[in-house]
PDB file of C-alpha atoms in Angstrom:
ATOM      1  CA  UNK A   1      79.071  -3.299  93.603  1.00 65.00           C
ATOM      2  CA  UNK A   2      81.961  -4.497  91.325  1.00 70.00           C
ATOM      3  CA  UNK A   3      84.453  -1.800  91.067  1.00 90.00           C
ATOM      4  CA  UNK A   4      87.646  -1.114  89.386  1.00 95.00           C
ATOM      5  CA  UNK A   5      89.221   2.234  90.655  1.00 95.00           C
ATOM      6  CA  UNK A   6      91.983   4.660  88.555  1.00 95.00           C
ATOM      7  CA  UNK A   7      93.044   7.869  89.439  1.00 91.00           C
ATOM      8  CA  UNK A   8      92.040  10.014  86.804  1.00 88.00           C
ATOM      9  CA  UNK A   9      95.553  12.059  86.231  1.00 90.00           C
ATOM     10  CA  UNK A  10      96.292  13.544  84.107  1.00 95.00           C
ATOM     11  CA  UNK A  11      99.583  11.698  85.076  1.00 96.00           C
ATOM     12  CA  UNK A  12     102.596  14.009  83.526  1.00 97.00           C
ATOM     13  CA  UNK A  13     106.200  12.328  83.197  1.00 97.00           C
ATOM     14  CA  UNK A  14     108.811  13.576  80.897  1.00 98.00           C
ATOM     15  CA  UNK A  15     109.969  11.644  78.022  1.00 98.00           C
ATOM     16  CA  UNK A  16     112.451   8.570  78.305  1.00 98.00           C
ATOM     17  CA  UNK A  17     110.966   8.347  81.879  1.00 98.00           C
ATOM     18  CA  UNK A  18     108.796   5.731  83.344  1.00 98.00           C
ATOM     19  CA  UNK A  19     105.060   6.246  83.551  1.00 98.00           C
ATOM     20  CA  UNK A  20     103.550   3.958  86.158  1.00 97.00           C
ATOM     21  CA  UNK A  21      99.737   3.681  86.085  1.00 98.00           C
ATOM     22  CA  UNK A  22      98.037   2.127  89.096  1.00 97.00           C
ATOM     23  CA  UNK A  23      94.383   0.204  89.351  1.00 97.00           C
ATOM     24  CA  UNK A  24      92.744  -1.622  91.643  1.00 97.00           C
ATOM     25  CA  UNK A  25      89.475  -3.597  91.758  1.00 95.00           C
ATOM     26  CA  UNK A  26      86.851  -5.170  94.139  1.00 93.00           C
ATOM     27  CA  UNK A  27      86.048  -8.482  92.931  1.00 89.00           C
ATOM     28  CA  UNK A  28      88.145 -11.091  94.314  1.00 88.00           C
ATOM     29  CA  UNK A  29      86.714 -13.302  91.660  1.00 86.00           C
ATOM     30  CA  UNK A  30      88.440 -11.514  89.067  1.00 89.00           C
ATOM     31  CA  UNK A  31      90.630 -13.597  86.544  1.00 89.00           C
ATOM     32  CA  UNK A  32      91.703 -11.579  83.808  1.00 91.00           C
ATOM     33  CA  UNK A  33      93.256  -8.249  83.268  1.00 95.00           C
ATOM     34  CA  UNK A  34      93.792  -5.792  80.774  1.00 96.00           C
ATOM     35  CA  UNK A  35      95.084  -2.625  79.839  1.00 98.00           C
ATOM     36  CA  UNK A  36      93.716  -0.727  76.815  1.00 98.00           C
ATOM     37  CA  UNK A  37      94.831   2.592  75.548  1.00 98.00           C
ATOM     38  CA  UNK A  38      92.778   5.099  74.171  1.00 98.00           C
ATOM     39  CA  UNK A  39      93.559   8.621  71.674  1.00 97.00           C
ATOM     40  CA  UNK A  40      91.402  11.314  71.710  1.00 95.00           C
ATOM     41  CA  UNK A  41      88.479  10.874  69.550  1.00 95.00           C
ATOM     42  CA  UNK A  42      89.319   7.133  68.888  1.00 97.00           C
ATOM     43  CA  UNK A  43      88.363   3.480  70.319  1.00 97.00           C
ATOM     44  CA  UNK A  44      90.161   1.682  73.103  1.00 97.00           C
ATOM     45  CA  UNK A  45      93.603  -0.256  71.934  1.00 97.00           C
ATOM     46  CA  UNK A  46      94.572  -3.658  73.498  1.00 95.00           C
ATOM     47  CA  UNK A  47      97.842  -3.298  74.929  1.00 96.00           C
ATOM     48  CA  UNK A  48      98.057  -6.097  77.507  1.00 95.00           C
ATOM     49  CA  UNK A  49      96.659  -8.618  79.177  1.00 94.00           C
ATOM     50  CA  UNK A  50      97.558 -10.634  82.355  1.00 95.00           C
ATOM     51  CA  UNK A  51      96.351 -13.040  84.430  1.00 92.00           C
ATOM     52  CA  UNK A  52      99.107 -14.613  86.950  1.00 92.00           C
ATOM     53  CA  UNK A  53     100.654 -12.981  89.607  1.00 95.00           C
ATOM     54  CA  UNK A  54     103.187 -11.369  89.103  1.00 95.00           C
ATOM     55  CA  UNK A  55     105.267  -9.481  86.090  1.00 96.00           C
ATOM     56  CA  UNK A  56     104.459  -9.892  81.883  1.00 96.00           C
ATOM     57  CA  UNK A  57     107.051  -7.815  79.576  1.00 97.00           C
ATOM     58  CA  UNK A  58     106.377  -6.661  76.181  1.00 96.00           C
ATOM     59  CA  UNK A  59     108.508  -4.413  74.644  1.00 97.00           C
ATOM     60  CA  UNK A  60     108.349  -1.342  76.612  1.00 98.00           C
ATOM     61  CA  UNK A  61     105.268  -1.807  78.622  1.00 98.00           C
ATOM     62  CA  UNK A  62     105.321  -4.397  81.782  1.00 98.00           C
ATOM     63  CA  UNK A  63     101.844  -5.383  83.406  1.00 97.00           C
ATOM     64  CA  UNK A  64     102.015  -6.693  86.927  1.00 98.00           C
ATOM     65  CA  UNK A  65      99.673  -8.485  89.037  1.00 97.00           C
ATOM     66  CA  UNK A  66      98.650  -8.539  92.596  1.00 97.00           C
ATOM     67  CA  UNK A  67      95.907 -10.745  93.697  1.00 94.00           C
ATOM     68  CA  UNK A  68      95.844 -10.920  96.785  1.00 95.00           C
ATOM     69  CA  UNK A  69      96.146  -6.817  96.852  1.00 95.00           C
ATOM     70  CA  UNK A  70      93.349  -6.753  94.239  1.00 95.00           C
ATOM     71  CA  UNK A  71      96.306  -4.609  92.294  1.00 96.00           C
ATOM     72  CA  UNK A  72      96.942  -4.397  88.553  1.00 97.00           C
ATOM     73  CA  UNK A  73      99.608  -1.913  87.382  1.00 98.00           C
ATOM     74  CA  UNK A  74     100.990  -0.829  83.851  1.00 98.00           C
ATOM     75  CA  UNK A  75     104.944   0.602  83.333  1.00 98.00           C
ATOM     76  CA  UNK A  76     105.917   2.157  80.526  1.00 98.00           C
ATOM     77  CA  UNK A  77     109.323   2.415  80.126  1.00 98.00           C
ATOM     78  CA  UNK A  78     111.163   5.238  77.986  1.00 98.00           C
ATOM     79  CA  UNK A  79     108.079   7.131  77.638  1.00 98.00           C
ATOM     80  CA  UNK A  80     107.375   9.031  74.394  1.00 98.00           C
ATOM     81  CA  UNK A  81     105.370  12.202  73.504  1.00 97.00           C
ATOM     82  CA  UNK A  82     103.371   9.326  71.087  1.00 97.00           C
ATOM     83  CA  UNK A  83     102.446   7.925  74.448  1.00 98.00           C
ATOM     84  CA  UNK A  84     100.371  10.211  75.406  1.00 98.00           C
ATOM     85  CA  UNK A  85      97.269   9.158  75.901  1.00 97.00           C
ATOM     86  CA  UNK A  86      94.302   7.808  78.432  1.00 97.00           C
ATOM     87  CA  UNK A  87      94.869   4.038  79.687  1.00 98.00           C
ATOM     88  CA  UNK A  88      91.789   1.685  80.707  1.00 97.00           C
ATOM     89  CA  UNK A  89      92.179  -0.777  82.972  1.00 97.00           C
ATOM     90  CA  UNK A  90      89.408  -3.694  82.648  1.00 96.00           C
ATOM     91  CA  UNK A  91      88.597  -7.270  84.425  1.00 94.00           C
ATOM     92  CA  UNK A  92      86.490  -9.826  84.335  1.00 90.00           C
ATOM     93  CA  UNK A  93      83.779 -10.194  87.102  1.00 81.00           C
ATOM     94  CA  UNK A  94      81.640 -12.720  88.613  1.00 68.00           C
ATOM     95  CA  UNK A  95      83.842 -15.513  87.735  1.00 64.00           C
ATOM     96  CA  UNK A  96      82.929 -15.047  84.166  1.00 66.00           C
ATOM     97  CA  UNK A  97      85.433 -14.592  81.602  1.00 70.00           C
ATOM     98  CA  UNK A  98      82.746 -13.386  79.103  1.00 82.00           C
ATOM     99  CA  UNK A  99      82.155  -9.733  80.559  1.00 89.00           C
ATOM    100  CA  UNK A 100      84.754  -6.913  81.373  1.00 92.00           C
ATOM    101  CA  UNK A 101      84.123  -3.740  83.571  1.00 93.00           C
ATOM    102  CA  UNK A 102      86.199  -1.004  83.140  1.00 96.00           C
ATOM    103  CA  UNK A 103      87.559   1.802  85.133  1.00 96.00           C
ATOM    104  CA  UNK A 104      87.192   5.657  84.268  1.00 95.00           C
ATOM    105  CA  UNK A 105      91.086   5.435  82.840  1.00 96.00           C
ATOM    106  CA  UNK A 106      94.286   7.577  83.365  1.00 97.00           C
ATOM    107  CA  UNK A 107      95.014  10.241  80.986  1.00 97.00           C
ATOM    108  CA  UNK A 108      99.120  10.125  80.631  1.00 98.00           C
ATOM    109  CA  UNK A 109     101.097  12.857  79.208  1.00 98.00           C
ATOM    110  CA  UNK A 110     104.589  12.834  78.123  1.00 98.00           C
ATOM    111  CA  UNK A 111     106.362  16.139  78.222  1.00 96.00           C
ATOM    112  CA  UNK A 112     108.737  16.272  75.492  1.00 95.00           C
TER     113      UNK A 112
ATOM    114  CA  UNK B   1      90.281  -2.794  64.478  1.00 54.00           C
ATOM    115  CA  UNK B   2      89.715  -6.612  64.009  1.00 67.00           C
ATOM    116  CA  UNK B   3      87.475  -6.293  61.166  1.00 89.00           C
ATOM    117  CA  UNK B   4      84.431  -4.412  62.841  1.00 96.00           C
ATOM    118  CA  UNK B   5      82.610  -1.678  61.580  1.00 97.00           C
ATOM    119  CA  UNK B   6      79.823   0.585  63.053  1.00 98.00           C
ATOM    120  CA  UNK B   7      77.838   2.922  61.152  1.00 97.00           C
ATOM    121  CA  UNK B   8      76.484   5.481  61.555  1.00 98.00           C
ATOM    122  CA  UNK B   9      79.468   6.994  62.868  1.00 98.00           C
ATOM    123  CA  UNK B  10      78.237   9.839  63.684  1.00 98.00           C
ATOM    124  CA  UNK B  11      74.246  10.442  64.267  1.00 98.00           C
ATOM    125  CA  UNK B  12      71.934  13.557  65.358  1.00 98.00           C
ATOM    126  CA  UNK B  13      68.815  13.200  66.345  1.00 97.00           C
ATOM    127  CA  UNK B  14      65.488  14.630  68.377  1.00 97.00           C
ATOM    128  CA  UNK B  15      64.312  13.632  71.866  1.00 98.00           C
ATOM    129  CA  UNK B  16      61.562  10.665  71.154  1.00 97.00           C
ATOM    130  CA  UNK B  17      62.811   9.449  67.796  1.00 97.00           C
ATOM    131  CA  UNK B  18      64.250   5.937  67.080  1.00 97.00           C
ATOM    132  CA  UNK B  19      67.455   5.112  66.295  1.00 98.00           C
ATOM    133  CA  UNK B  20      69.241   1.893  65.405  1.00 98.00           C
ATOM    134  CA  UNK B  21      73.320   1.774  65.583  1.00 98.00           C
ATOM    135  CA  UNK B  22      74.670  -1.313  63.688  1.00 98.00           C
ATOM    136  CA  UNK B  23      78.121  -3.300  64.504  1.00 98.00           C
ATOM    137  CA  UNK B  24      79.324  -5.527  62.113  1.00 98.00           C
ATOM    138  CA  UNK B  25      81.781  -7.775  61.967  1.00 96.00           C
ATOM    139  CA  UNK B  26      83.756 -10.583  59.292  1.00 94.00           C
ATOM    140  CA  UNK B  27      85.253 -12.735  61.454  1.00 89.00           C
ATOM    141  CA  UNK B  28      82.736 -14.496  62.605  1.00 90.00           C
ATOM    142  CA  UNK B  29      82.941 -14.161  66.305  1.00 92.00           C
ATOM    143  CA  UNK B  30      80.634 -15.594  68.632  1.00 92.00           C
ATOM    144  CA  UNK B  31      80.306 -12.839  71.073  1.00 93.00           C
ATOM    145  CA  UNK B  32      79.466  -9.400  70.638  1.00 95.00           C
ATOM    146  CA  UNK B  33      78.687  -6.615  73.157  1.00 96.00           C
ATOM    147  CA  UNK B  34      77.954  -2.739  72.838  1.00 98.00           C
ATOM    148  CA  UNK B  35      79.172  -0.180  75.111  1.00 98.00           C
ATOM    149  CA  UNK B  36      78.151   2.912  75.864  1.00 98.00           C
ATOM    150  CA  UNK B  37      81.208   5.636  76.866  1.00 98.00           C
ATOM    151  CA  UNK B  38      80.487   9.187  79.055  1.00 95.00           C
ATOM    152  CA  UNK B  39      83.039  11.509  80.806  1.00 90.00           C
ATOM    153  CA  UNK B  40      83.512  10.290  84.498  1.00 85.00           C
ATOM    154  CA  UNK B  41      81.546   6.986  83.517  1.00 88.00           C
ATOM    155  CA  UNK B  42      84.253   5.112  81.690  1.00 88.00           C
ATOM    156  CA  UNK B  43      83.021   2.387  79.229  1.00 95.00           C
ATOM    157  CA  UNK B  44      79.731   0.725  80.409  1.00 96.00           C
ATOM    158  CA  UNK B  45      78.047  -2.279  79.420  1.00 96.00           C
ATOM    159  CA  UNK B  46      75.107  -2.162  77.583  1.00 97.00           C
ATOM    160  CA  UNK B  47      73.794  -5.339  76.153  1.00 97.00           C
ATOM    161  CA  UNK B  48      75.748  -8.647  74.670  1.00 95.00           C
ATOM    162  CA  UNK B  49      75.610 -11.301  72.780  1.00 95.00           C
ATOM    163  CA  UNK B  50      76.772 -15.006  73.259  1.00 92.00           C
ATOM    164  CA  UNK B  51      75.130 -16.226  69.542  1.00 92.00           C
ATOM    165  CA  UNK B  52      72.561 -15.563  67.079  1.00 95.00           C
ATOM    166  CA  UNK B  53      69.089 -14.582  68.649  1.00 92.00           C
ATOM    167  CA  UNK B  54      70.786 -14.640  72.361  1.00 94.00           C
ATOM    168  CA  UNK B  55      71.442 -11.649  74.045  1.00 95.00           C
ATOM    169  CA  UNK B  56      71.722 -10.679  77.339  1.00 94.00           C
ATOM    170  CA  UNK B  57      71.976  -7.253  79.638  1.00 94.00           C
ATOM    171  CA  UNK B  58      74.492  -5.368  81.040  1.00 93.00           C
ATOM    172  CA  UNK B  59      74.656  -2.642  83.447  1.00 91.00           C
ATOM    173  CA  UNK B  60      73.047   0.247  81.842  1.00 96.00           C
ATOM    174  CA  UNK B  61      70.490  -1.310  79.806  1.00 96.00           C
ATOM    175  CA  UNK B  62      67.404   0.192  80.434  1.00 96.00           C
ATOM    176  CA  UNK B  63      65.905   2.312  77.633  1.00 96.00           C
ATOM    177  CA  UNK B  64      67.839   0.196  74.890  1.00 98.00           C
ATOM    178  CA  UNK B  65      67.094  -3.078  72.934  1.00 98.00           C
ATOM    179  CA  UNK B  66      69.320  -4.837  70.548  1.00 98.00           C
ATOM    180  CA  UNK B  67      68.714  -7.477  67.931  1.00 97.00           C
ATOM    181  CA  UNK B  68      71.453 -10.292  66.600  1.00 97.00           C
ATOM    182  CA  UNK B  69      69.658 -12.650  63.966  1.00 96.00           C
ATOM    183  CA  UNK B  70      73.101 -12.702  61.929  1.00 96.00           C
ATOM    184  CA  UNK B  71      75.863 -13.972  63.340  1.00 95.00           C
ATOM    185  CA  UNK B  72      78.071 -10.534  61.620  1.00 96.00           C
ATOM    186  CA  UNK B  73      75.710  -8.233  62.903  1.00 97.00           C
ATOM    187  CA  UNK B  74      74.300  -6.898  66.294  1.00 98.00           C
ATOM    188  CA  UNK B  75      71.957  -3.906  66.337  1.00 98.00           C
ATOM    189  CA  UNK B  76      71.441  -1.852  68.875  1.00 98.00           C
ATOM    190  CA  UNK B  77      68.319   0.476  69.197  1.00 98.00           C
ATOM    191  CA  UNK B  78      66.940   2.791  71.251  1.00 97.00           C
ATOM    192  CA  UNK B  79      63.164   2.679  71.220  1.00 94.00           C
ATOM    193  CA  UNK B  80      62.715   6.670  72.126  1.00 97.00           C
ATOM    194  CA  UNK B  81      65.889   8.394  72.228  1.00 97.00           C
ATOM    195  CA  UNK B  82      66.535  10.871  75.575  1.00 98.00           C
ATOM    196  CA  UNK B  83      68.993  13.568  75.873  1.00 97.00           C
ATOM    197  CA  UNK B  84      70.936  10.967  78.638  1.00 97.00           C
ATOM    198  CA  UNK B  85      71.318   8.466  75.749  1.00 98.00           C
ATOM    199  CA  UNK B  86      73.879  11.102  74.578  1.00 98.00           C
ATOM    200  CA  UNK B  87      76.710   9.424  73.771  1.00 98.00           C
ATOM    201  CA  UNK B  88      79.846   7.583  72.370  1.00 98.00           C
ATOM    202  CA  UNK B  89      78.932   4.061  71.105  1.00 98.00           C
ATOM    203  CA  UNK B  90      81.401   1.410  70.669  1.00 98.00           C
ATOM    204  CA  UNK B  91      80.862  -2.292  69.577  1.00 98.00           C
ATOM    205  CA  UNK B  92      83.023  -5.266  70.429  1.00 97.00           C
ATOM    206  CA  UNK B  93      83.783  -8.562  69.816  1.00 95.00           C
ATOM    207  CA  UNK B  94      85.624 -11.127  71.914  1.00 92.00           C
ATOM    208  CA  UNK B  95      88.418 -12.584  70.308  1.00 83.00           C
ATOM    209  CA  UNK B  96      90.315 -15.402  71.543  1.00 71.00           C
ATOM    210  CA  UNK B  97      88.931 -17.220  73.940  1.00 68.00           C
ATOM    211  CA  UNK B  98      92.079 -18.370  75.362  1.00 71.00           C
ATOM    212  CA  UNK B  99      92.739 -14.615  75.963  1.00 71.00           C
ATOM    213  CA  UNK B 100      88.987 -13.537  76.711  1.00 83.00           C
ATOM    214  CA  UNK B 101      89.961 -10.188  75.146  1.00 90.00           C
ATOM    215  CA  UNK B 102      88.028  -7.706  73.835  1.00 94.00           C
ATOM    216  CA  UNK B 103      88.526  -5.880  70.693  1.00 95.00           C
ATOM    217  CA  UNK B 104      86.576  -2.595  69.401  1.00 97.00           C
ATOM    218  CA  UNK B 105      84.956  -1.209  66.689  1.00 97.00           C
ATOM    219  CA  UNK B 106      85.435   2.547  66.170  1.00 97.00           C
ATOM    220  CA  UNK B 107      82.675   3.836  67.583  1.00 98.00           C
ATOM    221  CA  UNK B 108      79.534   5.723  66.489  1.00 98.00           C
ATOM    222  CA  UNK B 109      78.754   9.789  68.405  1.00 98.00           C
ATOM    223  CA  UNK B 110      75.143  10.136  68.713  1.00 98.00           C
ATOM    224  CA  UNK B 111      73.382  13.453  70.330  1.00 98.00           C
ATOM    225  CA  UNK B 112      70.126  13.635  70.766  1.00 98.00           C
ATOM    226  CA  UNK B 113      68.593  17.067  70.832  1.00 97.00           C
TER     227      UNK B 113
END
């Protein structure tokens, strides 16, 4: 059974801190990851995507990789109350690039 | 929202009617997919498309058909609708294929009574 595993939160951090958001996943076949964010009520966003070990910066948010953990996690730097939202975390599987599963998400939530 | 649309966005209907949700899109992307979203569930695969007339399942299929004989449009249907088909539908394309993201439309709410 492919899985990819979030804890559910809600995740509360205060704003200007940093939110870290955590997944893991079972398919060691796995090549590319992603992190979409989604509001209440609307679709998911594409915020990043990774797929070599390791760190990827863009703007506030860094993605970083961990194969050989079967780790994938999102910072968000200088969190804002705009923030505040549930994060996806999706692979591929089976060696295919054509197919994502996703996990059940994080809901964040920046205190002002 | 990379140029998809879904409509209806927002459907009731009764246990044992028919109902077809529509996704399209004017980019002309070759694959589309539709996803079905549930508290606790996350977003689950329903059924995809790779090009016009080919399709293939995901991993909640059963109960659902879909149809792509355009290459902007991909229909979904569900044959006899049940109060489990409940649900938040979203459509989505693959983008760049150097990427292999994944981009949505904004979804359609259908309950069935």
């Amino acid at each position: 059974q492919k899985e990819v595993e979030q804890n559910s939160g809600p995740l509360s951090v205060p704003e200007g801190a940093i939110a870290s958001l955590n997944c893991t996943y079972s398919d060691r076949g796995s090549q590319s990851f992603f992190w979409y964010r989604q509001y209440s009520g609307k679709s998911p966003e594409l915020i990043m995507f990774i797929y070599s070990n390791g760190d990827k910066e863009d703007g506030r948010f860094t993605a970083q990789l961990n194969k050989a953990s079967q780790y994938v996690s999102l910072l968000i730097r200088d969190s804002q109350p705009s923030d505040s939202a549930t994060y996806l975390c999706a692979v591929t599987y089976g060696g295919a690039t054509n197919k994502l599963i996703f996990g059940t998400g994080t809901l964040l939530a920046v205190q002002p | 929202d990379a140029g998809i649309t879904q409509s209806p966005r927002h459907k009731v209907t009764e246990t044992g009617t028919p109902v077809t949700l529509r996704c399209h899109q004017t980019e002309n992307h070759r694959y589309m997919y539709w996803y079905r979203q549930d508290p606790g569930h996350g977003l689950r695969l329903i059924h995809y498309s790779y090009g016009v007339k080919d399709t293939d399942k995901g991993e909640v299929s059963d109960g659902y058909s879909v149809s792509r004989s355009k290459t902007e449009d991909f229909l979904l249907t569900l044959e006899s609708a049940t109060s489990s088909q409940t649900s938040v539908y979203f459509c989505a394309i693959r983008g760049d294929y150097s990427t292999d993201t994944q981009y949505f439309g904004p979804g359609t709410r259908l309950t069935v009574l």
